[in-house]
Structures are given as C-alpha cells and as structure tokens.
Amino acid sequence: MRIGLKKKKTTSGAASKLLAMAKKLSSKPTILFIFVSFMLFCAFLPVFAPLPSFSSHHSHRNTVNRKFEIANDRFWKDGEPFQIIGGDVHYFRVHPEYWEDRLLKAKALGLNTIQTYVPWNLHEPAPGKLVFEGFANIEAFLNLCHKHGLLVMIRPGPYICGEWDWGGFPGWFYSMNPTPKPRSSDPTYLQLVERWWGNLLPKFVPLLYENGGPIIMVQIENEYGSYGDDKEYLHHLITLARGHLGHDVILYTTDGGTRETLEKGTIRGDTIFSAVDFGTGEDPWPIFKLQKEFNAPGKSPPLSAEFYTGWLTHWGEKNAQTDADFTAAALEKILQKNGSAVLYMAHGGTNFGFYNGANTGVDEADYKPDLTSYDYDAPIRESGDVDNSKFNAIRRVIARYSSVPLPSIPSNNEKARYGPIHLQREAFVFDMFDFTNSTNVFKSETPMSMEYVGQLFGFVLYVTEYKAKRGGRILFIPKLHDRAQVFISCPSEESGARPTYIGTIERWLNNKVTLPDIKCHSKINLFILVENMGRVNYGSFIFDRKGILSSVYLDKEQVKGWKMFPIPLHNLNEMSTYNPITQVAYSAFSGISSFRKKLIYKNGNTSKEPAFYSGHFLIDKSSQVKDTFISFNNWGKGIVFVNDFNIGRYWPVK
C-alpha cells in the first residue's frame, strides 16, 4: 500500500532497517507514531513489549581466594594466568529483552569478558534525576554477565565517546551558569563528576571480582590523550574511583597506540594500568612494546582494549565493512603470543532515541552525524544474527586459544513479516501551537539555543516575522546546529495561511535560502524548524550546543523578535507523560476525535509540511510475535515511535 508521491531515489544504509524486539503482548493495537519532515510511504511494523523487571539486589560478599591481578606481564585470575578475550556489548544499545540473547552469542563466539560503557546522560537525563531502570538497569546487565560466567571490564567515563551523544555528557550542562568545562580540572565540572560517581560507583562494589562479582577492571576517562593533557584531572578521577572501589580492582586507561596519545592520556608507573587500542591493519607487537614504557616493570600485559572488528557509519555513507578473514587473522597475531584483546564491537546494537553521536572534520561546520544503526559490521549483527562469515572466522581463531571448549552457536531469532500498514495523518506540527497566546513559548530579541529553552534533544521551532521585499530576500544563519527546514506564511490570507515550505539549511553545507516575493497585506511569518542531529562525541569540537546559535540575517539585516517553541518528543528510556504534541497521534484510537479533527488540515495526502502520522495493527497470539523490520525505502526523513518507544531517526534518501 502506498501513499501518493513521486518516487525518490534512495541510498542503501543501515538506517533503512531497524530490528524491532518482540515480546509477549495482548491483543491490543500496536501504534506506529511518526514525526516526519516530508511525506511518507508504506511500512512493516515492529512490536515492543514493556521492559522486563529485573532485581538489582546483589549481596556484598567478601569472598576469599578470588583475585584478579597483574604480575610478570600477565593477567592472573585466582593464581592462574589469564588471557582476556573480550568484546564490547553496550547494554544501552540493546533492548533489555535481548541482553541475555546477545551475551549467550558473545559466549558462543568464544569471549570470556564483556566490556561496556556507562553513558552519564542516559542515567541522569535531568539534574539530580537518576535512572537505573529499563535500558539503564546496569546492575541487571552485569548480573546477567555474571550468571553466564562472563567477566566485565566497565567504562564509567565520565567521558565515553562511543559514538554516543556528546560522549555521554548530559546536555543540561549547557543550561548551567557557568557552563562546566568537561574533561578538565574545572571545579564546577569536577563537582558534578563527584556527585555522579558518588551515585554510580557504589553500585559496582558488590559486583567487583574480589567480592564475588564479575568486574575485573574499571576504566578511567577514555582516550584522553586524543583530547587533553591535564594530569591533575586524571589523578582526581583515580583518587575518586579508589575512594569508592578500593585498591584491589585494576583501574585502566585506554589510548591510541602512539607515543603522543599515551604521554597525554595516561600516567606512567603503577598508579594505573595503561592499555592501547588500534585497528586490524596495524602490527600489534610494536604497539605493545610502546605500551610497556608507560606501565611499571612486570605490570604490562599486552592488551588492546579496543580491537576494531568494523567501523562506524555516518548518514550519507555506505555501511562500513571490513573483511572477515583479515579481521580474524589480525586477532590471531595478538592471541598467539599470549596477548589479550577486546573486540570493539562484538555486538554493536542500535542508537535508539536521539542518542546517536556525531563527528567533525576540519572544523565544526564539517559535521557528520552517526546513523541510528550501530551495527559496526560486528560479528554479532545489529539484528542479533550470527550466521555470517565474520562471526565464524573470529570464532575459529578464538577456539584455538580458548582455555575451555566453546559453547554451541545459538540460532538466529525468528522473524516475521506483518505486512503494509495504512498510515493516517493526525496533525501538522504547526497546528500544535497557538502562536499568539501560547504559555509554552520563550521570547527573545535574538534566537536562544535549544538547551536554554529546556529542549535537549529533538526539535525546536523558531518563529518571527519580516517585511516582504520585491524580488525576495536571502535568509542566512551563520551558526546553525544542525538542520533547519524553513517555512513562510501570510497571516492575512483568507486561505488560512498554511506555512509553505521554502527550503532546508544544513550545518555541513552552511547554505543560504531565498525567500520568494509574495503578496501579503501584513508582515510575513517565518518558521524555522531546527533539528538536533546528535552532539559531537569526539575531538576538539565536542562543545556542541544545539539550535540557532547566532543572529539570523535577511539580506544582511539582523532579524529580531523571536519566539521559541520546544517540541517535547521523549527520548530513550523516558517515561511518557501526557503532552499535546504526542497525544494527538493516539486520539484516533481512543474515541476522542473532536480535538484531532479540529487540528487536521485536509488538503490531500501530499505536503512538505512536517506532520504526525499513525497506524496500528493487531497480533492475536503471543506465538505470532517475532522480530521484524521497518522498511523506510522511498520515505523522507523523520522519527519512529512504536508502542510509545522511540526507535530513532530514519533518512534513507540521504
């Protein structure tokens, strides 16, 4: 089933398919809720169940004769030499329903250790609001690792990078005055870190290996040598970690395998263990030799804490791929000489919600946001599938060096096709606001950032007015983060003054838009809908506020008198509460239709005006609930919610 629009050329990409996680459901409608920039086509819809409940209780045990340590340039577990053969699996990129599935597949790959980041912004989405349930139930994830005999290397930041929004830092930093300076000895920042780690690190104490748990190592910062050189800052983090975790657990840093990054990013000697990371194309042993210079004598077991099985992908790029046999052969070069390695990634997963990060090139305008997919060309695919050449090649290598026989390989999860779903437009975005008498509006002579108006993710609508000019006018925004759709309307027209789409401004193009000459008996309304495409997570340009960050110009004349309207679309792991922006999409199925009918502008099915669409379908039996995909072929750009769960962005034409 298709909704009429001319077919657009699409490019392939991991964002065109997102795996949906299925769980037991009743026979209630499943709702697909879509906020789009352009008109859409058909879809195959996934089903999400409520998150399972986990018990996070873990008794603190002072278990004797359990010890993980470093001596004679080897890792030792309970007095026996131990080779770390690990892999990254990020709990926040996998639906909790599938944590166990992914861990069992990691174990079947031959891994004995799981490494994971801890994103601060997921766990503290607002100042003082701590979340450790659902996707953020890290204790449950760690207990599952322990249940299946997997050790854990944990990376609590406070900075994680990880292609995650702002490297894990909370966006509300930007609403503070003064604004903290992350990754530094700035007192305001350190106070926030102390408060955050004061809530987080005590949760790890009963899970430390010497206390009977799975955690063998805890990372301090992440690749700091690629960013700064503040040893006082690193020492402060070490002291803070030791104060919460004690002196037995191994603390480590990870930096690129160069002298410069190691000099800046770690501390020589036995204060902390210095690990390295590098790609499959590099000779590991000269790097491990360099690593030894930064560790105390006998305290430098060769460890690649990030051995890259693939690579990240930005919007508009082809999916990153690395050869399976080449990757496996590079891993064997490490393992055959008793080196240790952690696969980055063993399983990539998905950047659900608005949490994808971004990178930059030569300057901050050279902006490259990451895909919703974080497949990473990892051996365990985004869907959880393991019947691929990379999984098999890596497993064959690990089997030759594993101290125990490898488990049998679990089968792929079953998938089902539920067919096309009719989508109904519920409301245009602009109909959600009373532009003349709104209480949810911020007013200022110049535009304000998204963070300043309390909208950390998603969209903000900027509204002003201007005088018409014969021949049209040129709109220019010197500093836009990140993508804006421009509309105009004439409020004096009898037609109802529907906003007309004029064009799109993108940060990476820094382009201008020509506003056409239209006849209007009053000033013309200017609407600029700005999308936060993900904060930069790596490099020198990570200070990345969102929205319109400069004055706006028409023909080099500054435009003043702005209204800012936040659009509160909830993010990953946020509990949905009533708000008129999203509630309209569900009103068609609740019997309350008068409000919806009032908002709908009936003008056929084609429009470039942003709108909300919804559709639903029924699954009669729990046995029919399977994994599935949403097809975004020939769609425009937008966000998908399924059963009130924010899957993330799609943009197949980019």
XYZ file of C-alpha atoms in Angstrom:
654
model
C 0.000 0.000 0.000
C 1.451 3.371 -0.976
C 0.571 6.958 -0.336
C 0.890 9.035 -3.468
C 4.129 10.887 -4.024
C 6.689 10.767 -6.762
C 9.225 8.058 -6.144
C 12.536 9.321 -4.796
C 15.911 7.785 -5.368
C 17.214 6.168 -2.198
C 20.589 5.103 -0.954
C 21.257 1.933 0.962
C 22.183 2.221 4.597
C 21.825 0.569 7.948
C 19.265 3.215 8.853
C 16.836 1.792 6.305
C 16.295 -1.228 8.530
C 15.950 -1.294 12.282
C 15.334 -4.502 14.115
C 12.370 -4.424 16.457
C 12.355 -6.503 19.596
C 9.273 -8.605 20.205
C 7.812 -9.901 23.443
C 4.516 -11.283 24.694
C 1.662 -8.887 24.045
C -2.083 -8.897 24.463
C -4.398 -8.329 21.506
C -4.323 -4.573 21.896
C -3.489 -2.303 18.964
C 0.133 -1.623 18.208
C 0.597 2.005 17.253
C 3.159 3.417 14.886
C 3.678 7.123 15.524
C 5.809 9.073 13.081
C 7.045 12.668 13.023
C 8.307 13.446 9.560
C 9.897 16.205 7.593
C 8.393 15.053 4.313
C 5.543 12.779 3.171
C 5.956 9.031 3.698
C 5.190 5.669 2.110
C 4.453 2.155 3.461
C 5.961 0.304 6.416
C 6.352 -3.056 8.083
C 5.879 -2.503 11.769
C 7.634 -3.905 14.853
C 6.174 -4.631 18.239
C 7.717 -3.706 21.553
C 6.689 -5.085 24.880
C 7.071 -3.475 28.296
C 10.588 -3.822 29.639
C 11.124 -6.866 31.837
C 11.610 -6.286 35.516
C 14.963 -7.179 36.998
C 16.080 -7.460 40.564
C 19.098 -5.277 41.090
C 19.847 -6.652 44.558
C 23.252 -8.239 44.894
C 24.607 -9.193 48.271
C 28.032 -7.878 49.121
C 30.333 -10.808 49.714
C 33.958 -10.689 50.796
C 34.771 -13.902 49.010
C 38.170 -15.304 49.894
C 40.610 -16.597 47.313
C 39.112 -14.556 44.478
C 41.613 -12.240 42.956
C 42.287 -10.700 39.559
C 45.692 -9.075 39.269
C 48.659 -8.204 37.068
C 52.130 -9.724 37.560
C 55.016 -10.808 35.328
C 53.377 -9.012 32.378
C 50.382 -11.327 32.547
C 46.845 -11.156 33.878
C 46.214 -13.614 36.716
C 42.826 -14.949 37.798
C 42.830 -16.790 41.107
C 46.506 -17.543 40.749
C 46.309 -18.835 37.171
C 47.468 -16.997 34.017
C 44.500 -15.493 32.197
C 44.130 -14.219 28.653
C 41.367 -11.640 28.171
C 39.391 -12.477 25.027
C 36.637 -9.920 25.309
C 34.181 -7.845 23.382
C 32.116 -4.698 23.774
C 28.364 -5.140 24.208
C 26.640 -1.934 25.310
C 23.545 -2.593 27.409
C 22.017 0.741 26.369
C 22.152 -0.221 22.674
C 20.289 -3.491 23.176
C 16.701 -3.891 24.299
C 16.825 -5.458 27.791
C 14.648 -8.268 26.450
C 17.679 -9.332 24.405
C 20.537 -8.782 26.818
C 20.763 -12.477 27.624
C 20.467 -13.469 23.973
C 23.387 -11.252 22.989
C 25.529 -12.405 25.912
C 24.969 -16.067 25.042
C 26.017 -15.347 21.461
C 29.093 -13.480 22.704
C 29.980 -16.509 24.807
C 29.479 -18.775 21.780
C 31.875 -16.523 19.861
C 34.443 -17.541 22.460
C 34.510 -14.429 24.625
C 35.294 -14.668 28.321
C 34.907 -10.949 29.082
C 32.363 -8.228 28.268
C 33.318 -4.567 28.143
C 30.706 -1.809 28.328
C 30.490 1.950 28.632
C 28.212 3.750 31.100
C 26.584 6.840 29.489
C 26.025 9.541 32.079
C 23.286 11.259 30.057
C 21.138 8.111 29.969
C 21.294 7.685 33.729
C 20.868 11.369 34.649
C 18.653 12.911 31.935
C 17.921 15.915 34.163
C 19.954 17.354 37.063
C 19.512 15.090 40.074
C 17.078 12.758 38.265
C 18.778 9.365 38.388
C 17.512 6.476 36.285
C 18.610 2.872 36.761
C 15.639 1.008 35.331
C 14.816 -0.371 31.884
C 17.638 0.303 29.439
C 19.548 1.906 32.305
C 19.405 -1.114 34.642
C 23.121 -1.667 34.539
C 23.164 -3.858 37.647
C 20.792 -6.306 35.976
C 23.018 -6.425 32.898
C 26.134 -7.044 34.986
C 24.375 -9.796 36.926
C 23.455 -11.464 33.635
C 27.126 -11.365 32.643
C 27.971 -12.986 35.961
C 25.245 -15.607 35.542
C 26.834 -16.760 32.291
C 30.405 -16.753 33.544
C 31.475 -13.616 31.701
C 33.901 -11.228 33.364
C 33.385 -7.478 32.950
C 35.565 -4.507 32.095
C 33.455 -1.447 32.839
C 33.975 2.052 31.447
C 32.083 4.611 33.568
C 33.619 7.652 31.917
C 32.748 10.283 32.900
C 33.506 10.721 29.183
C 32.915 7.646 26.994
C 32.971 8.798 23.330
C 31.352 5.656 21.883
C 29.556 7.462 19.018
C 27.056 8.467 21.715
C 25.557 11.922 22.100
C 28.255 14.265 23.460
C 30.341 11.298 24.566
C 27.861 10.612 27.358
C 27.838 14.065 28.959
C 24.354 15.354 29.863
C 23.049 18.104 27.581
C 21.794 20.033 30.595
C 25.390 21.087 31.263
C 24.696 23.818 28.690
C 21.835 25.247 30.732
C 24.109 25.835 33.725
C 25.747 29.141 34.544
C 28.678 28.945 34.459
C 28.770 26.120 31.937
C 31.032 23.294 33.133
C 34.180 22.554 31.148
C 34.153 18.775 30.639
C 37.331 16.715 30.693
C 39.212 19.258 32.769
C 40.005 20.293 36.331
C 37.249 22.887 36.225
C 35.777 22.854 39.787
C 32.165 23.059 38.562
C 32.686 20.030 36.328
C 34.518 18.030 38.994
C 31.734 18.633 41.500
C 29.258 17.172 39.014
C 31.523 14.171 38.409
C 31.884 13.593 42.139
C 28.116 13.639 42.566
C 27.554 11.329 39.577
C 30.230 8.806 40.500
C 29.077 9.017 44.109
C 25.773 7.545 42.931
C 27.192 5.154 40.327
C 30.396 3.592 41.647
C 28.969 2.241 44.936
C 26.661 0.067 42.806
C 29.765 -1.686 41.467
C 31.308 -2.566 44.835
C 29.387 -5.822 45.434
C 29.966 -6.687 41.754
C 33.760 -6.464 41.929
C 35.555 -9.743 41.313
C 37.117 -9.893 44.768
C 33.622 -9.507 46.237
C 32.185 -12.361 44.208
C 31.085 -10.396 41.161
C 32.202 -10.172 37.505
C 34.022 -6.782 37.381
C 37.774 -7.206 36.930
C 38.756 -3.756 35.620
C 37.361 -0.199 35.695
C 38.400 2.383 33.106
C 39.221 5.998 33.923
C 38.129 8.509 31.255
C 38.520 7.303 27.636
C 41.188 8.052 25.038
C 42.061 11.219 26.912
C 45.358 11.515 25.072
C 43.456 12.309 21.881
C 41.923 15.341 23.592
C 43.839 16.813 26.533
C 46.874 16.650 28.802
C 45.593 17.502 32.278
C 47.294 15.065 34.656
C 45.702 16.745 37.665
C 42.300 15.841 36.219
C 43.287 12.196 35.721
C 44.725 11.955 39.226
C 41.488 13.384 40.622
C 39.446 10.709 38.843
C 41.767 7.966 40.087
C 41.519 9.198 43.673
C 37.749 9.409 43.372
C 37.482 5.879 41.950
C 39.773 4.426 44.598
C 37.717 6.089 47.305
C 34.607 4.227 46.157
C 36.049 0.963 44.826
C 39.087 0.326 47.000
C 42.631 -0.523 45.988
C 42.273 -4.086 44.709
C 40.402 -3.557 41.464
C 42.524 -2.736 38.417
C 41.965 0.797 37.093
C 42.957 1.371 33.476
C 43.157 3.960 30.737
C 42.816 3.317 27.010
C 44.588 5.391 24.377
C 45.613 5.119 20.761
C 48.836 3.225 20.243
C 51.095 6.232 19.691
C 53.633 7.865 21.960
C 51.838 11.215 21.868
C 48.442 9.861 22.921
C 49.940 7.695 25.662
C 52.047 10.574 27.008
C 48.952 12.767 27.288
C 46.307 10.238 28.171
C 47.761 8.105 30.931
C 50.099 8.221 33.922
C 53.414 6.386 33.878
C 54.120 3.799 36.553
C 51.831 1.642 38.653
C 49.181 4.233 39.540
C 47.017 2.969 36.727
C 47.288 0.303 34.017
C 47.758 1.726 30.518
C 46.017 -0.172 27.710
C 46.052 0.652 23.996
C 43.707 0.425 21.024
C 44.380 0.064 17.299
C 42.943 -1.194 14.034
C 43.281 -4.503 12.232
C 45.787 -3.129 9.752
C 48.453 -2.335 12.357
C 51.194 -4.608 13.667
C 50.214 -5.099 17.328
C 53.555 -6.008 18.867
C 55.485 -2.756 18.315
C 52.493 -1.009 19.907
C 52.544 -3.405 22.862
C 56.274 -2.713 23.237
C 55.482 1.013 23.445
C 52.733 0.275 25.954
C 55.288 -1.281 28.334
C 57.081 2.063 28.660
C 54.027 3.512 30.409
C 53.462 0.678 32.867
C 55.612 -0.361 35.794
C 58.079 -3.236 35.199
C 56.197 -6.538 35.045
C 52.857 -4.714 35.017
C 52.214 -4.505 31.285
C 50.319 -7.488 29.894
C 49.716 -6.690 26.201
C 46.082 -5.573 25.892
C 44.208 -3.986 23.018
C 41.161 -2.673 24.874
C 39.556 -1.768 21.541
C 40.375 -4.143 18.693
C 38.190 -2.892 15.852
C 36.029 -5.510 14.145
C 34.461 -2.857 11.907
C 33.796 0.848 11.958
C 31.124 3.475 12.463
C 28.949 4.936 9.703
C 27.630 8.481 9.206
C 24.471 9.498 7.364
C 25.123 9.507 3.640
C 27.987 6.998 3.800
C 27.947 3.384 2.714
C 27.844 0.895 5.557
C 31.331 0.311 6.894
C 32.689 -3.163 6.200
C 35.945 -4.969 6.984
C 36.992 -8.335 5.617
C 36.182 -11.266 7.892
C 39.331 -13.326 7.310
C 41.570 -10.260 7.534
C 39.996 -9.298 10.874
C 40.337 -12.812 12.250
C 43.974 -13.070 11.136
C 44.793 -9.746 12.811
C 43.229 -11.011 16.045
C 45.316 -14.185 15.897
C 48.522 -12.129 15.758
C 47.626 -10.910 19.257
C 46.355 -14.145 20.767
C 49.124 -16.423 19.506
C 51.706 -14.612 21.685
C 49.529 -14.533 24.826
C 48.242 -11.035 24.103
C 44.750 -10.005 25.148
C 42.142 -8.231 23.078
C 38.656 -6.796 23.399
C 36.617 -6.742 20.200
C 35.103 -3.346 19.508
C 32.376 -4.208 18.784
C 31.335 -7.799 19.497
C 27.752 -6.607 19.029
C 27.012 -3.033 18.051
C 23.270 -2.704 18.520
C 21.220 0.423 17.880
C 21.390 4.118 18.777
C 17.797 4.228 19.964
C 16.025 7.531 20.568
C 18.021 10.709 19.983
C 21.278 9.400 21.454
C 23.421 8.971 18.342
C 26.627 10.991 18.363
C 28.475 12.817 15.598
C 31.970 13.603 14.378
C 33.595 16.570 12.695
C 36.239 17.008 10.051
C 38.497 20.020 9.595
C 36.181 22.325 11.554
C 32.915 22.218 13.468
C 30.932 23.016 10.312
C 32.217 19.767 8.779
C 29.601 17.922 10.764
C 28.944 14.183 10.365
C 26.095 12.714 12.432
C 26.003 8.964 13.063
C 23.327 6.554 11.908
C 20.606 5.192 14.144
C 22.105 1.793 13.389
C 25.260 0.880 15.276
C 25.780 -2.433 13.526
C 29.507 -1.624 13.214
C 29.969 -4.636 10.934
C 30.399 -6.581 14.172
C 30.343 -10.409 14.243
C 27.011 -10.350 16.090
C 24.913 -8.216 13.786
C 22.538 -5.457 14.862
C 19.673 -7.938 14.493
C 21.475 -10.451 16.696
C 22.180 -12.742 13.739
C 25.354 -14.815 13.887
C 25.242 -16.763 10.617
C 27.875 -14.624 8.929
C 31.468 -15.050 7.819
C 32.944 -12.669 10.398
C 31.397 -14.487 13.355
C 32.601 -17.832 12.043
C 36.113 -16.619 11.198
C 36.668 -14.997 14.598
C 35.188 -17.985 16.420
C 37.604 -20.358 14.641
C 40.567 -18.269 15.776
C 39.376 -17.921 19.369
C 38.675 -21.667 19.593
C 42.387 -22.307 19.089
C 43.316 -20.208 22.141
C 40.362 -20.641 24.469
C 41.066 -22.495 27.716
C 37.626 -24.139 27.560
C 35.561 -25.660 24.734
C 33.284 -23.111 23.064
C 29.520 -23.441 23.525
C 27.355 -24.339 20.560
C 26.173 -21.427 18.433
C 22.613 -20.273 19.199
C 20.275 -19.966 16.251
C 19.152 -16.629 14.867
C 15.957 -15.212 16.313
C 12.832 -15.881 14.291
C 11.472 -13.044 12.191
C 8.041 -12.343 10.723
C 6.547 -10.015 8.166
C 3.356 -8.304 9.287
C 2.555 -6.605 6.010
C 1.919 -2.990 4.986
C 0.126 -0.665 7.381
C -2.025 2.289 6.400
C -0.766 5.492 7.996
C -3.097 8.353 8.727
C -2.006 11.934 9.120
C -3.160 13.075 12.541
C -1.912 16.652 12.623
C 0.551 19.077 11.156
C 3.288 20.178 13.530
C 2.373 23.849 13.194
C -1.201 23.118 14.303
C 0.082 22.074 17.703
C 0.901 25.649 18.709
C -1.056 28.774 19.486
C 1.404 31.291 18.109
C -0.434 34.311 19.517
C -1.285 33.146 23.029
C 0.926 30.223 24.000
C 2.196 29.518 27.503
C 4.906 27.145 26.269
C 6.959 29.784 24.483
C 10.244 31.582 25.046
C 10.678 35.114 23.743
C 13.920 36.882 22.965
C 15.287 39.553 20.641
C 17.798 37.023 19.307
C 17.436 33.235 18.973
C 18.242 31.092 22.008
C 19.858 27.663 21.991
C 17.779 24.515 22.415
C 19.370 23.769 25.769
C 18.466 27.224 27.070
C 14.776 26.628 26.384
C 14.920 23.217 28.043
C 14.758 21.081 24.882
C 17.879 18.898 24.980
C 17.009 16.593 22.085
C 14.799 16.594 19.021
C 13.326 19.817 17.685
C 12.668 23.480 18.447
C 10.515 25.756 16.305
C 11.804 29.330 15.865
C 9.190 31.897 14.772
C 9.436 35.555 13.780
C 8.090 37.895 11.100
C 9.539 40.123 8.416
C 8.515 42.617 5.759
C 8.103 41.467 2.179
C 10.510 42.795 -0.394
C 10.211 42.849 -4.151
C 12.451 40.210 -5.666
C 12.553 38.129 -2.480
C 15.034 38.029 0.366
C 18.105 35.949 1.259
C 18.000 34.087 4.582
C 21.357 33.328 6.210
C 22.115 31.708 9.582
C 25.886 31.854 10.267
C 25.796 29.226 13.018
C 23.113 26.558 12.839
C 23.234 23.256 14.756
C 22.205 21.180 12.916
C 19.456 21.128 10.276
C 16.608 23.570 9.662
C 13.503 23.468 7.497
C 12.272 26.922 6.505
C 8.608 27.871 6.007
C 6.752 31.127 5.449
C 3.094 32.138 5.589
C 0.971 35.233 5.078
C -1.396 35.558 8.059
C -3.702 37.972 6.201
C -4.601 35.435 3.505
C -8.114 34.053 3.574
C -6.885 30.524 2.857
C -5.828 30.034 6.445
C -2.207 30.946 5.912
C -0.789 27.437 5.756
C 3.011 27.563 6.048
C 4.758 26.992 2.739
C 7.987 25.005 2.613
C 10.825 27.091 1.167
C 13.985 25.060 1.682
C 16.404 23.383 4.066
C 19.567 24.728 5.674
C 22.178 22.210 6.773
C 25.116 22.831 9.068
C 27.561 20.912 6.896
C 26.652 22.989 3.824
C 26.262 26.378 5.518
C 23.864 27.246 2.703
C 21.522 30.204 2.279
C 17.840 30.103 1.347
C 15.987 32.536 -0.921
C 12.616 33.602 0.455
C 10.311 34.307 -2.514
C 8.477 37.534 -3.185
C 4.852 37.014 -2.145
C 1.992 39.470 -1.940
C 0.918 39.919 1.636
C -1.011 42.738 3.307
C 0.823 42.161 6.577
C 4.234 41.045 7.702
C 5.192 37.523 6.643
C 5.594 34.794 9.243
C 8.925 32.974 9.188
C 9.117 29.471 10.702
C 12.455 27.696 11.174
C 12.165 24.130 12.458
C 15.580 23.117 13.805
C 16.625 19.520 14.469
C 19.382 18.413 16.827
C 21.027 15.618 14.799
C 23.311 14.463 17.637
C 26.065 16.160 19.610
C 29.689 15.736 18.605
C 31.268 12.986 20.706
C 34.937 13.095 19.715
C 37.705 15.577 19.020
C 38.318 19.233 19.765
C 34.829 20.383 18.707
C 32.810 18.426 21.280
C 31.405 21.651 22.750
C 28.290 21.408 20.645
C 25.231 23.417 21.648
C 22.144 22.937 19.503
C 19.658 25.172 17.710
C 20.264 28.616 16.221
C 23.453 29.850 17.873
C 23.906 33.158 16.057
C 21.876 36.047 14.770
C 19.688 35.418 11.722
C 20.009 37.682 8.699
C 17.735 38.701 5.835
C 19.746 40.442 3.146
C 22.494 41.061 5.735
C 19.962 42.737 8.054
C 19.666 41.199 11.505
C 16.234 39.748 12.315
C 14.975 40.419 15.830
C 11.948 39.453 17.873
C 11.879 35.663 18.150
C 9.614 33.099 19.720
C 10.977 29.638 20.525
C 8.595 26.671 20.855
C 10.046 23.421 22.277
C 8.673 20.196 20.799
C 8.756 17.646 23.655
C 9.239 14.262 21.958
C 10.506 11.876 24.600
C 13.853 10.137 24.334
C 15.054 6.603 25.046
C 14.075 5.250 28.463
C 11.960 8.277 29.343
C 8.541 7.606 30.778
C 5.888 9.107 28.552
C 3.563 11.614 30.132
C 0.663 13.452 28.607
C 1.561 16.288 26.318
C -0.486 17.657 23.435
C 2.339 17.197 20.953
C 2.218 13.402 21.032
C -1.232 12.705 22.423
C -2.913 13.717 19.174
C -1.427 10.710 17.407
C -3.267 8.324 19.690
C -6.608 10.103 19.883
C -7.881 8.401 16.739
C -7.807 5.077 18.571
C -9.219 6.272 21.881
C -12.570 7.525 20.618
C -11.704 11.131 21.345
C -11.685 12.533 17.860
C -13.030 16.066 18.119
C -9.664 17.531 19.132
C -7.935 15.635 16.342
C -10.458 16.707 13.704
C -10.023 20.289 14.735
C -6.302 20.069 14.078
C -6.290 18.210 10.773
C -5.858 20.340 7.702
C -7.464 18.465 4.829
C -5.606 19.191 1.655
C -4.934 15.811 0.087
C -2.117 13.484 1.046
C 0.885 15.330 -0.329
C 2.611 18.032 1.657
C 6.095 19.059 2.672
C 4.799 20.463 5.924
C 6.023 18.416 8.929
C 3.297 16.210 10.319
C 2.448 13.366 12.673
C 1.233 10.072 11.222
C -0.020 6.971 12.968
C -1.073 3.438 12.122
C -1.858 0.255 14.012
C -2.243 -3.477 13.662
C -3.190 -6.444 15.836
C -1.334 -9.625 16.754
C -3.808 -12.175 18.062
C -1.447 -14.697 19.644
C 1.760 -14.306 21.570
C 3.266 -17.089 19.456
C 2.948 -14.785 16.441
C 5.162 -12.118 17.990
C 8.528 -12.206 16.233
C 11.333 -9.853 15.347
C 10.624 -7.704 12.339
C 11.938 -4.739 10.388
C 10.504 -1.421 9.318
C 11.080 -0.619 5.667
C 11.926 3.028 5.019
C 12.511 2.742 1.299
C 11.231 5.834 -0.541
C 10.416 7.673 2.674
C 11.690 11.106 3.564
C 13.152 11.941 6.973
C 11.697 11.521 10.427
C 11.453 9.654 13.711
C 9.557 6.472 14.546
C 7.801 5.590 17.780
C 6.390 2.079 18.243
C 4.197 1.435 21.281
C 5.484 4.749 22.619
C 9.097 3.599 22.211
C 11.435 5.957 20.367
C 13.271 3.735 17.869
C 15.188 6.651 16.387
C 15.693 8.544 13.154
C 15.301 7.342 9.594
C 16.620 9.069 6.484
C 17.001 6.628 3.603
C 17.313 9.287 0.896
C 20.444 10.778 2.486
